[in-house]
CSV table of C-alpha atoms and ligand atoms in Angstrom, one decimal:
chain,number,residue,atom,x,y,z
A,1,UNK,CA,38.2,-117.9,1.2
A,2,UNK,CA,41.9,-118.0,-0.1
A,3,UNK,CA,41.9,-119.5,-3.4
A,4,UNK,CA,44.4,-120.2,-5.7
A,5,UNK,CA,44.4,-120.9,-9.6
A,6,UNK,CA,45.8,-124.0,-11.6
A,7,UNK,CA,44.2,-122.2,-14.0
A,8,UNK,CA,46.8,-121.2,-16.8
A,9,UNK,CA,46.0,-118.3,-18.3
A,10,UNK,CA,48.1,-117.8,-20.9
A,11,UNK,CA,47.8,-113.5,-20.1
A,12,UNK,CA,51.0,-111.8,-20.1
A,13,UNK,CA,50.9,-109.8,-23.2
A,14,UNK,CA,47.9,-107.1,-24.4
A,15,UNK,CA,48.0,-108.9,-27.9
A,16,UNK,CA,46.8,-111.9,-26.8
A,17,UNK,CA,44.6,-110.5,-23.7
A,18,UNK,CA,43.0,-109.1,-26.8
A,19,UNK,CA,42.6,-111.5,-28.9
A,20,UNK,CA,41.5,-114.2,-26.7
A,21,UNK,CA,39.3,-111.7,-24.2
A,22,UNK,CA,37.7,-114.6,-22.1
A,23,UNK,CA,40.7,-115.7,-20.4
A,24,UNK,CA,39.6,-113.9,-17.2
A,25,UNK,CA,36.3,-115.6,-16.7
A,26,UNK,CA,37.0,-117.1,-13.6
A,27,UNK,CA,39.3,-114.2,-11.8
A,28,UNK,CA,36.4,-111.8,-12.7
A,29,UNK,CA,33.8,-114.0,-10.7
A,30,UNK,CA,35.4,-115.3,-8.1
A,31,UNK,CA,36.7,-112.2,-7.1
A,32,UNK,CA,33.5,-110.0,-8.0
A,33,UNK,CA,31.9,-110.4,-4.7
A,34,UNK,CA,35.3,-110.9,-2.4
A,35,UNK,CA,34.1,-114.6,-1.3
A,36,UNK,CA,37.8,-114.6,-3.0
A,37,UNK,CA,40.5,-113.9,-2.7
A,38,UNK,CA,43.5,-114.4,-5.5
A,39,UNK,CA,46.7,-115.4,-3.6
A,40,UNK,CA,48.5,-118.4,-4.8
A,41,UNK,CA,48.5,-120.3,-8.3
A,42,UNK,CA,50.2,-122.3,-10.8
A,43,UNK,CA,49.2,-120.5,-13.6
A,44,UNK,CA,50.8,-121.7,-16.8
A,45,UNK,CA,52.1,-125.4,-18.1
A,46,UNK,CA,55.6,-123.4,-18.4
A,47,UNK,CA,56.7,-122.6,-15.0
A,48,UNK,CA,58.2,-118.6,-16.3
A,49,UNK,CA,55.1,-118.3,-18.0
A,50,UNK,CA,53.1,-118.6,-14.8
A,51,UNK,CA,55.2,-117.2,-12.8
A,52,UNK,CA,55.3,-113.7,-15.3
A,53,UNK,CA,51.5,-114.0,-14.9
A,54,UNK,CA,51.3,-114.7,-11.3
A,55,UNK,CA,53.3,-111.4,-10.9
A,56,UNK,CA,51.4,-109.5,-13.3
A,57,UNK,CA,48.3,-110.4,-11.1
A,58,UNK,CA,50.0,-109.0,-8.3
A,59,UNK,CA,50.6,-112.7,-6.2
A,60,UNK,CA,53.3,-112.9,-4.1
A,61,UNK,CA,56.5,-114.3,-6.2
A,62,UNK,CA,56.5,-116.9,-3.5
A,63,UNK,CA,53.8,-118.2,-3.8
A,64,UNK,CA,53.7,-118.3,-8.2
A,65,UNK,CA,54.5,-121.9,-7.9
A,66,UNK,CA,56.1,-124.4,-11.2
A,67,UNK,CA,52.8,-127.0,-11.2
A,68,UNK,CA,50.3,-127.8,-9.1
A,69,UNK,CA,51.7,-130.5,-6.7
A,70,UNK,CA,54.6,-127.5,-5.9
A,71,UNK,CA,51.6,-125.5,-5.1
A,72,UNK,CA,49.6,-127.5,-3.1
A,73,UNK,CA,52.6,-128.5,-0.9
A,74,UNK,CA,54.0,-125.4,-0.8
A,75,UNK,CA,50.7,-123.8,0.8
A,76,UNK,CA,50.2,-126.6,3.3
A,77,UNK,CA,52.9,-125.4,5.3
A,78,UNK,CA,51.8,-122.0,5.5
A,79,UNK,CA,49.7,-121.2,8.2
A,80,UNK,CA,48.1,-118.9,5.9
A,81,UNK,CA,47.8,-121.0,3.5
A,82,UNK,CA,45.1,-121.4,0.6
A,83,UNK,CA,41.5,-123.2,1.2
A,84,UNK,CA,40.3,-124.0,-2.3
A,85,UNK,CA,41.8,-124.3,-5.8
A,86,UNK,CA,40.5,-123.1,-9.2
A,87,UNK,CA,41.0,-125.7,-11.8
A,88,UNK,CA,41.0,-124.5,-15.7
A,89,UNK,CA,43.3,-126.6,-17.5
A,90,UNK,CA,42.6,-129.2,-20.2
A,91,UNK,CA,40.6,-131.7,-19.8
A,92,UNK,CA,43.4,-134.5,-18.9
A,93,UNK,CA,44.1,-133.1,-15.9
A,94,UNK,CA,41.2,-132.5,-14.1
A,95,UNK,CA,40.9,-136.0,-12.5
A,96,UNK,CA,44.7,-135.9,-11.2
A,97,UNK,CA,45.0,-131.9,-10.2
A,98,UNK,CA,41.5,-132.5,-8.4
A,99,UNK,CA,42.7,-135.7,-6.4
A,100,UNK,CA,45.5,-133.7,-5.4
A,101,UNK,CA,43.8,-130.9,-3.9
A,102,UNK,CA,41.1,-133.0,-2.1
A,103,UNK,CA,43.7,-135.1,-0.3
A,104,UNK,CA,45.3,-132.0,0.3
A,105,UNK,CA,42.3,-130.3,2.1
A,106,UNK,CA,41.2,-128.1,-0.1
A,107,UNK,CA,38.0,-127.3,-1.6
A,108,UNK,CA,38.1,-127.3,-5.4
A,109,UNK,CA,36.2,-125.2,-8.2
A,110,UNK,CA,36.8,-127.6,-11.5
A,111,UNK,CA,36.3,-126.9,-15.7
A,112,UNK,CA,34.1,-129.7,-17.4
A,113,UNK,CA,33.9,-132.0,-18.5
A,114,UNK,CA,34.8,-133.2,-14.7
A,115,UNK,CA,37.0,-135.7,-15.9
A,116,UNK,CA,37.4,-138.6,-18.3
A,117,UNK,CA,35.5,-141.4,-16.7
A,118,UNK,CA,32.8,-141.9,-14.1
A,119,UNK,CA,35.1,-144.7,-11.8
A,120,UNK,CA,37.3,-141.2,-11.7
A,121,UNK,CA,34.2,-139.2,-11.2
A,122,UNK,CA,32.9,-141.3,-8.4
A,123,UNK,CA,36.8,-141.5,-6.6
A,124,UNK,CA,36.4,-138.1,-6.6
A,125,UNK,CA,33.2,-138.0,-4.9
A,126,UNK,CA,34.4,-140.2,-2.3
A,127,UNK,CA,37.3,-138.7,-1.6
A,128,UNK,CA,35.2,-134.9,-1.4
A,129,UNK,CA,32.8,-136.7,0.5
A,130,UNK,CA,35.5,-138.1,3.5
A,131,UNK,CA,37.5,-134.8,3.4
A,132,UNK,CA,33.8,-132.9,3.9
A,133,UNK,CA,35.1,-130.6,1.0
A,134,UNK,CA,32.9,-129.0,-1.6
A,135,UNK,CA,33.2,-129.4,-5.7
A,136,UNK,CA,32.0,-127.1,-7.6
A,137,UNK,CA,31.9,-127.2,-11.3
A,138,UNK,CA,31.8,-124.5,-13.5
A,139,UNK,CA,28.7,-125.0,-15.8
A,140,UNK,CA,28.7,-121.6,-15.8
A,141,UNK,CA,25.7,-120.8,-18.1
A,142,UNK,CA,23.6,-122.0,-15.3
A,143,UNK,CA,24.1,-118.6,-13.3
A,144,UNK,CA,22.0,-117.0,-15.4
A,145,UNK,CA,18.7,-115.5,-13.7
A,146,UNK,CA,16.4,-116.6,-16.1
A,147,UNK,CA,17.2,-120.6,-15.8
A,148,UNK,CA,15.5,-120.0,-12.0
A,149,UNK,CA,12.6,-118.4,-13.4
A,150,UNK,CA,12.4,-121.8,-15.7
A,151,UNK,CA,12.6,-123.8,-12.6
A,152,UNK,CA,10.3,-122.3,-10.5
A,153,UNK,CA,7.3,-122.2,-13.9
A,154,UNK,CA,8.4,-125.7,-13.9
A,155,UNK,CA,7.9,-126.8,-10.4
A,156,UNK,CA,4.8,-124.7,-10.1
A,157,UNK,CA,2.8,-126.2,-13.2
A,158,UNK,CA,3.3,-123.2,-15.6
A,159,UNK,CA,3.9,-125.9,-18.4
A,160,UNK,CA,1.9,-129.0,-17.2
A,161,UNK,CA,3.6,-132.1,-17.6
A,162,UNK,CA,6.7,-132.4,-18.9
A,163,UNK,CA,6.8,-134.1,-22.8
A,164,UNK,CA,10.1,-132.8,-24.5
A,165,UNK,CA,13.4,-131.5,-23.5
A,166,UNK,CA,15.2,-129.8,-26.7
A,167,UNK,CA,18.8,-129.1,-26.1
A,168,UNK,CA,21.5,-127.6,-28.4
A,169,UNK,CA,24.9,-126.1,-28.3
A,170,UNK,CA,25.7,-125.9,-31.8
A,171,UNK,CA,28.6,-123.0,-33.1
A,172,UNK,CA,30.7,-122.8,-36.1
A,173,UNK,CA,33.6,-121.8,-35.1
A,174,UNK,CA,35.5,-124.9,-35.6
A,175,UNK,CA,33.8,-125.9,-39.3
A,176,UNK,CA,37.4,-125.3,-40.5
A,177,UNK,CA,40.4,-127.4,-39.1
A,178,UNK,CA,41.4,-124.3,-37.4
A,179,UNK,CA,43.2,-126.8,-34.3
A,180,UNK,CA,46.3,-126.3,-37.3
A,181,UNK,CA,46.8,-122.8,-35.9
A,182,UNK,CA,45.1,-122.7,-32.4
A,183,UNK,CA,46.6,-124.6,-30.0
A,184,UNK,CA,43.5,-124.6,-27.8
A,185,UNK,CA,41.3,-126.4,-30.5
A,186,UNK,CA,44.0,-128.5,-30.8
A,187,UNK,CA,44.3,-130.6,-27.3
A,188,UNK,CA,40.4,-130.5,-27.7
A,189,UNK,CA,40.3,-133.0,-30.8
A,190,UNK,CA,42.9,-134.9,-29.4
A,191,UNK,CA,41.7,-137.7,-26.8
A,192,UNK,CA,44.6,-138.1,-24.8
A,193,UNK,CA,44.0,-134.4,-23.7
A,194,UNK,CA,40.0,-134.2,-24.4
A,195,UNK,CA,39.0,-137.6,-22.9
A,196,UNK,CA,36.4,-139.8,-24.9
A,197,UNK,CA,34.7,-137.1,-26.7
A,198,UNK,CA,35.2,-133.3,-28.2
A,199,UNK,CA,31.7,-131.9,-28.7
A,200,UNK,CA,29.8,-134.2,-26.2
A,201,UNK,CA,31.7,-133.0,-23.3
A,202,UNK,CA,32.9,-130.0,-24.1
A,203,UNK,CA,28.9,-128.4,-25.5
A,204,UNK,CA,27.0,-131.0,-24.5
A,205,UNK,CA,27.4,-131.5,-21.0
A,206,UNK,CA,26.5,-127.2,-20.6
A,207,UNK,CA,22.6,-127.5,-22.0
A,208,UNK,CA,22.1,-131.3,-20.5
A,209,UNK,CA,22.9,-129.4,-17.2
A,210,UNK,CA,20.5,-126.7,-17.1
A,211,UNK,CA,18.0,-129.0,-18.0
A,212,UNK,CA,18.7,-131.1,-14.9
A,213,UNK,CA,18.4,-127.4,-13.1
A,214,UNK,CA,15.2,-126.4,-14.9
A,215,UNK,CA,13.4,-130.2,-14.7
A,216,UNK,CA,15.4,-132.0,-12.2
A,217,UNK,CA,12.4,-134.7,-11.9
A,218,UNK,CA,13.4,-136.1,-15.6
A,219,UNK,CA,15.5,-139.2,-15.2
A,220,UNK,CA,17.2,-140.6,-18.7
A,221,UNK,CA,16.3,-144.0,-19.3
A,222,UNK,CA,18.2,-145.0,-22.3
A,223,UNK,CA,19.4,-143.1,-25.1
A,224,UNK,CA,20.9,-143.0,-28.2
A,225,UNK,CA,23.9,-141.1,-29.7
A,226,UNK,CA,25.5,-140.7,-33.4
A,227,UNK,CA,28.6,-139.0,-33.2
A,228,UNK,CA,30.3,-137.4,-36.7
A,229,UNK,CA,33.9,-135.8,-37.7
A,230,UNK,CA,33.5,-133.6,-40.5
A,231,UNK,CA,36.7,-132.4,-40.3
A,232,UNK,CA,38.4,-136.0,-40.9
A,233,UNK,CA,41.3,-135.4,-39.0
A,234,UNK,CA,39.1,-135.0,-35.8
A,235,UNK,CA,38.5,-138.7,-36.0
A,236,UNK,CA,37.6,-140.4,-33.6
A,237,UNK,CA,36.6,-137.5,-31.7
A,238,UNK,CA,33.4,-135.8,-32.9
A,239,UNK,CA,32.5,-132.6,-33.6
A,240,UNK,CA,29.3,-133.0,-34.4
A,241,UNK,CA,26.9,-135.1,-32.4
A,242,UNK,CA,23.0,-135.9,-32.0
A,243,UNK,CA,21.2,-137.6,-28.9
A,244,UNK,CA,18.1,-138.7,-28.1
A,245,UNK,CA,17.2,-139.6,-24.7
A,246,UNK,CA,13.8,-140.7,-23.0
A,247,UNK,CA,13.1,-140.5,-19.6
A,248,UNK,CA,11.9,-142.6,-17.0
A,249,UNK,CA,8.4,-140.4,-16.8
A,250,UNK,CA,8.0,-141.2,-21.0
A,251,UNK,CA,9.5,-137.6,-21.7
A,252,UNK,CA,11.7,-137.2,-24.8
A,253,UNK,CA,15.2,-135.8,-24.6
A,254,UNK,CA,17.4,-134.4,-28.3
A,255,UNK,CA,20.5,-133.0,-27.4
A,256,UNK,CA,22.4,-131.4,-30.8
A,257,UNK,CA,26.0,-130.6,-30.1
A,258,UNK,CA,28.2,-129.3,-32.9
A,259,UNK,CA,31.4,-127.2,-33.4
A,260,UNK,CA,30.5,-127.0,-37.2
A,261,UNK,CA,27.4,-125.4,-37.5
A,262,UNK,CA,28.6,-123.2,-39.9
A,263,UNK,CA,27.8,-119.2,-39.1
A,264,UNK,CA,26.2,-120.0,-35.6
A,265,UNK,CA,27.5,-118.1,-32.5
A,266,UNK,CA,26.7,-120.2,-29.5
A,267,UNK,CA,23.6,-121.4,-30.5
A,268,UNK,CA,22.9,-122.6,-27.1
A,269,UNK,CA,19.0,-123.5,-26.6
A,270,UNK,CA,17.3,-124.8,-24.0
A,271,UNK,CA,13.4,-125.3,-25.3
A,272,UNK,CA,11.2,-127.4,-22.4
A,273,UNK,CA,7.9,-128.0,-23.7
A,274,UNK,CA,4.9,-129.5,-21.4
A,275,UNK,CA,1.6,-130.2,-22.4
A,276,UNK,CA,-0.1,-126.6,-21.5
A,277,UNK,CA,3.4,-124.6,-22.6
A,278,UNK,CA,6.7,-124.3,-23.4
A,279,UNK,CA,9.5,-122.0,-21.9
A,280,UNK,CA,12.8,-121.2,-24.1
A,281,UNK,CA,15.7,-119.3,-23.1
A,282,UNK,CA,18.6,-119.0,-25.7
A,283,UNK,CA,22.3,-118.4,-24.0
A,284,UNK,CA,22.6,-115.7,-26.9
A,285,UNK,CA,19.8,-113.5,-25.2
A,286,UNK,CA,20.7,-114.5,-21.5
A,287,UNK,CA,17.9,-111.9,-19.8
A,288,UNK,CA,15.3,-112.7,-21.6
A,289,UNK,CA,12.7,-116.8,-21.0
A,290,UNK,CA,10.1,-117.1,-23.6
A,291,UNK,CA,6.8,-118.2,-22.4
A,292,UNK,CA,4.1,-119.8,-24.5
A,293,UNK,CA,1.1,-121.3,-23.5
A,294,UNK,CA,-1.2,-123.2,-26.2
A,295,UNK,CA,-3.7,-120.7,-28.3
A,296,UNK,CA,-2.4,-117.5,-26.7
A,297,UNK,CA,0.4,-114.7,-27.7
A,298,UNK,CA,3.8,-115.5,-26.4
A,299,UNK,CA,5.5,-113.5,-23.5
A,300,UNK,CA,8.9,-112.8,-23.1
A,301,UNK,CA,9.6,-112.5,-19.5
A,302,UNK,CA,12.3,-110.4,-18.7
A,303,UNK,CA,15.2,-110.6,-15.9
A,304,UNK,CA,14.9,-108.4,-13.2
A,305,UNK,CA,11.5,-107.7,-12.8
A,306,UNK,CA,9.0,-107.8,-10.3
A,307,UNK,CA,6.8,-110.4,-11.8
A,308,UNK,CA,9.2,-112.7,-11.8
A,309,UNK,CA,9.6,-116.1,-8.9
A,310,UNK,CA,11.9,-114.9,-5.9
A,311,UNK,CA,14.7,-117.4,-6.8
A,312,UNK,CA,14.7,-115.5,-10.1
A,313,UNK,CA,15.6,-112.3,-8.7
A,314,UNK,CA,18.0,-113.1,-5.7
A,315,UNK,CA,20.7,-112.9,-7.8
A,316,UNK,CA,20.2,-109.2,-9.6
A,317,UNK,CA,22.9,-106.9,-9.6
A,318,UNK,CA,21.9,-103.9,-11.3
A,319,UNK,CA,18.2,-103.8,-11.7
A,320,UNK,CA,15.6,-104.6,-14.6
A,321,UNK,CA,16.5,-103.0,-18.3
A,322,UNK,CA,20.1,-102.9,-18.0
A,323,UNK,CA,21.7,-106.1,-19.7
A,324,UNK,CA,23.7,-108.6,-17.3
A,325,UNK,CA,25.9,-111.7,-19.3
A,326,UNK,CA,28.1,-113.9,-18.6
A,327,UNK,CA,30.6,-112.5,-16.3
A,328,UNK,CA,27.7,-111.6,-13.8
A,329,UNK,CA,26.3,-115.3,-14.2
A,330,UNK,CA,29.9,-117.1,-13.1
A,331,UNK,CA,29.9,-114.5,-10.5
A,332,UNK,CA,26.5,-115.8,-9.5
A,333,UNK,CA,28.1,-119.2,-9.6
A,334,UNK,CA,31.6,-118.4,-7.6
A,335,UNK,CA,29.3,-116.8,-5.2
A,336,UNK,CA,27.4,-120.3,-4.5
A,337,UNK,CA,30.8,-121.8,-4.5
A,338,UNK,CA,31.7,-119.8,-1.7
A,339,UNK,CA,28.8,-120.1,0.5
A,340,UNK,CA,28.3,-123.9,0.6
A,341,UNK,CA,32.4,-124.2,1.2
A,342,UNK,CA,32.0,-121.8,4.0
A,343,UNK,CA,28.8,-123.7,5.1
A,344,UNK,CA,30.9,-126.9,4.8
A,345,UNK,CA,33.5,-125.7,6.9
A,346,UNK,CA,31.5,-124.5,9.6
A,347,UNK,CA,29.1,-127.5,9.6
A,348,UNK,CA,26.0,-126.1,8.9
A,349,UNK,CA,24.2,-128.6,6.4
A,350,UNK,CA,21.3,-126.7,6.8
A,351,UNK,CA,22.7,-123.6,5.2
A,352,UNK,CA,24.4,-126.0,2.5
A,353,UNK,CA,20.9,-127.6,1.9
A,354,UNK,CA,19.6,-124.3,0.3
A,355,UNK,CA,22.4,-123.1,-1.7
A,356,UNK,CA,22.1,-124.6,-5.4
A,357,UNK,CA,25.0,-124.8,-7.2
A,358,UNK,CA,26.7,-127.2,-10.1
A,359,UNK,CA,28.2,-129.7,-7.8
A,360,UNK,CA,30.2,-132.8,-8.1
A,361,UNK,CA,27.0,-134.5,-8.6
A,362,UNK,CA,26.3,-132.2,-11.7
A,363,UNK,CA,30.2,-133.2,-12.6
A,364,UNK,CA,29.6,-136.8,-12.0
A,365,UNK,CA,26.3,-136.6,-14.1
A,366,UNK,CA,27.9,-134.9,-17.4
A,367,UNK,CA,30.8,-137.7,-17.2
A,368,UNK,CA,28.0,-140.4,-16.8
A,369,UNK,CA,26.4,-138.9,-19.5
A,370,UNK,CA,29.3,-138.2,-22.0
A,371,UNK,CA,29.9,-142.4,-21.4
A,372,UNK,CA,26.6,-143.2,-22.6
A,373,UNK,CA,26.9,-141.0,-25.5
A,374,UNK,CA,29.7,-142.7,-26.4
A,375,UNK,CA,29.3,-146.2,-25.9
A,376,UNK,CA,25.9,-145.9,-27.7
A,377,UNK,CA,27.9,-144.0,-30.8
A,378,UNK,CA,30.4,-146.6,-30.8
A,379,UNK,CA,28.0,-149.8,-31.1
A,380,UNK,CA,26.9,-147.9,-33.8
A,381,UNK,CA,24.3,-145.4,-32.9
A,382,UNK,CA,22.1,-148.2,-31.3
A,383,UNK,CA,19.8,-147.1,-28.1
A,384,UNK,CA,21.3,-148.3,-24.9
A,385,UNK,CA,19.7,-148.8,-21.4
A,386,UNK,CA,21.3,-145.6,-19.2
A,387,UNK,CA,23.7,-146.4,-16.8
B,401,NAD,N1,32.9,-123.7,-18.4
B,401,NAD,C1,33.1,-123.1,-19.6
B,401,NAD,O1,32.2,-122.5,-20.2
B,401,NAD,C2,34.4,-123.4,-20.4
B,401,NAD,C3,34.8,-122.5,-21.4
B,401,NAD,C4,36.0,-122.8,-22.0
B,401,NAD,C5,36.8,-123.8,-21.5
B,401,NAD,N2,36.4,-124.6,-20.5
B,401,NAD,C6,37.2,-125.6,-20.0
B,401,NAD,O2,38.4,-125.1,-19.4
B,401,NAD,C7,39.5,-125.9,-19.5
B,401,NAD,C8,40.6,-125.2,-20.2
B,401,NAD,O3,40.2,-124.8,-21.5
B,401,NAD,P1,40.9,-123.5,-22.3
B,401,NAD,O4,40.0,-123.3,-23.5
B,401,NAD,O5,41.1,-122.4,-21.3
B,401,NAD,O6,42.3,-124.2,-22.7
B,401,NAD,P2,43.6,-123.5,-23.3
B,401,NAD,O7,44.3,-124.5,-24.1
B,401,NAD,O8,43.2,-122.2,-23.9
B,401,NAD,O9,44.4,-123.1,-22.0
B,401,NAD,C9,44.8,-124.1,-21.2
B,401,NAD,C10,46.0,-123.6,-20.4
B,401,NAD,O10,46.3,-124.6,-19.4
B,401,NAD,C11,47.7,-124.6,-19.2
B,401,NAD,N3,48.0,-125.8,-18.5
B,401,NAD,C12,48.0,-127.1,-19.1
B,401,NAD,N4,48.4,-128.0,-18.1
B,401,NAD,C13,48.6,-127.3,-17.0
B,401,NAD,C14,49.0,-127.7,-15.6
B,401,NAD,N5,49.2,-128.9,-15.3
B,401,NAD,N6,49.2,-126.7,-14.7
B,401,NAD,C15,48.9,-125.4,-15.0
B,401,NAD,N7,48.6,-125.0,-16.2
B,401,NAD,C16,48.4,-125.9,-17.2
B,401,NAD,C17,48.3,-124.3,-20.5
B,401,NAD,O11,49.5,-123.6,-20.3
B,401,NAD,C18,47.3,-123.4,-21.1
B,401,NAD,O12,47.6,-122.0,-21.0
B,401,NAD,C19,39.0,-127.1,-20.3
B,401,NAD,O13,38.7,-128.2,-19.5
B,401,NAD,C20,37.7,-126.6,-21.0
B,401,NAD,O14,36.8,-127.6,-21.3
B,401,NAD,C21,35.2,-124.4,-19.9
């Protein structure tokens, strides 16, 4: 699959590759397995900044295009031409860049949050849908082994039935205003480039979808969000947020999303307890699932191994004991990418049946979400019926 990146990674320089070292997330999986490969792009909002980068990454300089509409134009005459399009920009351009491609012909890989609303998040299902083109979308936390193991204890009865759901993404890193000197913070607590929320969409929306992947029987019902700025300026975006949801089967949902939980890494929990046991997997310790049933010791089950369910295994690449993280679990996810556009392509809907990956209904599903959160913050933390 030919890809290309609107991705603008702001690369050029070892100093910054250094001190911002996950800017290659998405080269580094989609070309880990060669499902990919890296040929076109518009890689920067400054047209010689992109194309300096494009170079660097060894694309032709004919094909380091200004912006993305250059791009996608430029490669439709080419009877080489690309077949799908990374997109890893802010947030405010997800919804336009994406349209573009579709109506182009291309399949598309997109950041969350999907985009700002779900009228744009359904367009876009529409549009994927009549141009038989996959969207993927890059929860990419979910490519970790161990959330399959948690499925498949879930589906089998492991845990009984399902009673809570507790969710957190809670880090500290932004308990100071620190958007004053990092432009990156900065579009994100500003809603014309983060959409209706900071936290909700940009935290949230990563636990709320493994928890669809782990127990995708639970259907919110209604829910009910309050949304706080502790840094003032952040107003009216949030950067700390609490939700509680119940379900349609009389589960409870919290979901705790924060940027200011002051000397927290990720703090990224998924805890799913039933009423035999709970499973927990913290994003902090991706190879490891706790187990614990009622009245006995806890087990830690560990990635790789033999005991483990078959979906929970499929995607090893080096074997029990030696750590895997988060570059192996967005490979995991550019590979799914790649076989259900390939499936798509060649019309095989069985194939594209079995191949699980965060698709435009997950992205449709965190917007939706996100809009609840919101409306129900902004009547005043009041519980609303889902819709
Ligand atoms: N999935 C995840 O785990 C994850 C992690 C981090 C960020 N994200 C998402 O990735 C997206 C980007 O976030 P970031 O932290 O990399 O932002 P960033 O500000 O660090 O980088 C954004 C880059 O996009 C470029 N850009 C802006 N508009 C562009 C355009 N029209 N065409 C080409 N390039 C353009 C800018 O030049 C900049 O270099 C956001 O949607 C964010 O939510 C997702």
């Amino acid at each position: 699959m030919k890809e290309a990146h609107g991705e603008a990674d702001p690369l050029g320089d070892g100093r910054r590759r250094r001190r911002q070292p996950n800017r290659n997330i998405h080269r580094s999986a989609a070309l880990r397995d060669r499902t990919f490969d890296l040929v076109a792009g518009a890689f920067d909002i400054d047209p010689d900044r992109g194309r300096a980068f494009g170079l660097e990454l060894g694309v032709a300089e004919g094909r380091c295009y200004p912006d993305y509409r250059a791009l996608f134009a430029g490669e439709a005459k080419r009877p080489d031409g690309i077949e799908a399009v990374s997109i890893a920009t802010p947030n405010n351009t997800h919804y336009e860049i994406a349209k573009a491609a579709l109506e182009h012909g291309l399949h598309v890989v997109s950041e969350k949050p999907f985009c700002f609303t779900v009228a744009e998040a359904e367009d876009l299902r529409r549009i994927a849908e009549a141009r038989r083109k996959i969207v993927g979308v890059t929860y990419g936390y979910a490519g970790h082994q161990m959330i399959e193991q948690a499925r498949a204890m879930v589906a089998k009865g492991d845990l009984g039935d399902i009673r809570l759901v507790n969710l957190q993404f809670a880090h500290g890193f932004h308990s100071a205003p620190v958007e004053e000197r990092n432009p990156s913070t900065k579009w994100r607590v500003d809603p014309k480039f983060a959409g209706p929320s900071y936290v909700l969409g940009d935290l949230g929306t990563h636990p709320l979808y493994i928890a669809e992947v782990i127990a995708p029987q639970l259907k919110i019902k209604r829910l009910l969000c309050a949304r706080q700025s502790f840094v003032r300026s952040r107003a009216p975006l949030e950067d700390n947020a609490v939700t509680l949801m119940e379900y349609d089967n009389g589960a409870f949902g919290t979901v705790w999303c924060s940027a200011v939980n002051a000397g927290s890494m990720h703090g990224q929990k998924v805890r799913i307890v039933g009423s035999k046991a709970s499973v927990e997997w913290w994003d902090e310790r991706p190879n490891q699932l706790s187990f614990e049933v009622q009245d006995e010791p806890a087990r830690v089950f560990e990635r790789g191994m033999g005991y483990l369910a078959a979906e929970a295994t499929e995607d090893d690449r080096i074997g029990a004991g030696h750590p895997e993280g988060l570059f192996e679990a967005w490979a995991n996810l550019y590979s799914g990418f790649a076989v259900a556009m390939e499936a798509t392509d060649r019309g095989d809907a069985e194939r594209l049946s079995k191949v699980r990956y965060p698709d435009i209904a997950a992205g449709v599903e965190g917007v939706r979400w996100v809009e609840n959160c919101v409306r129900s913050a902004e009547a005043g933390g009041v519980w609303i019926d889902y819709r």
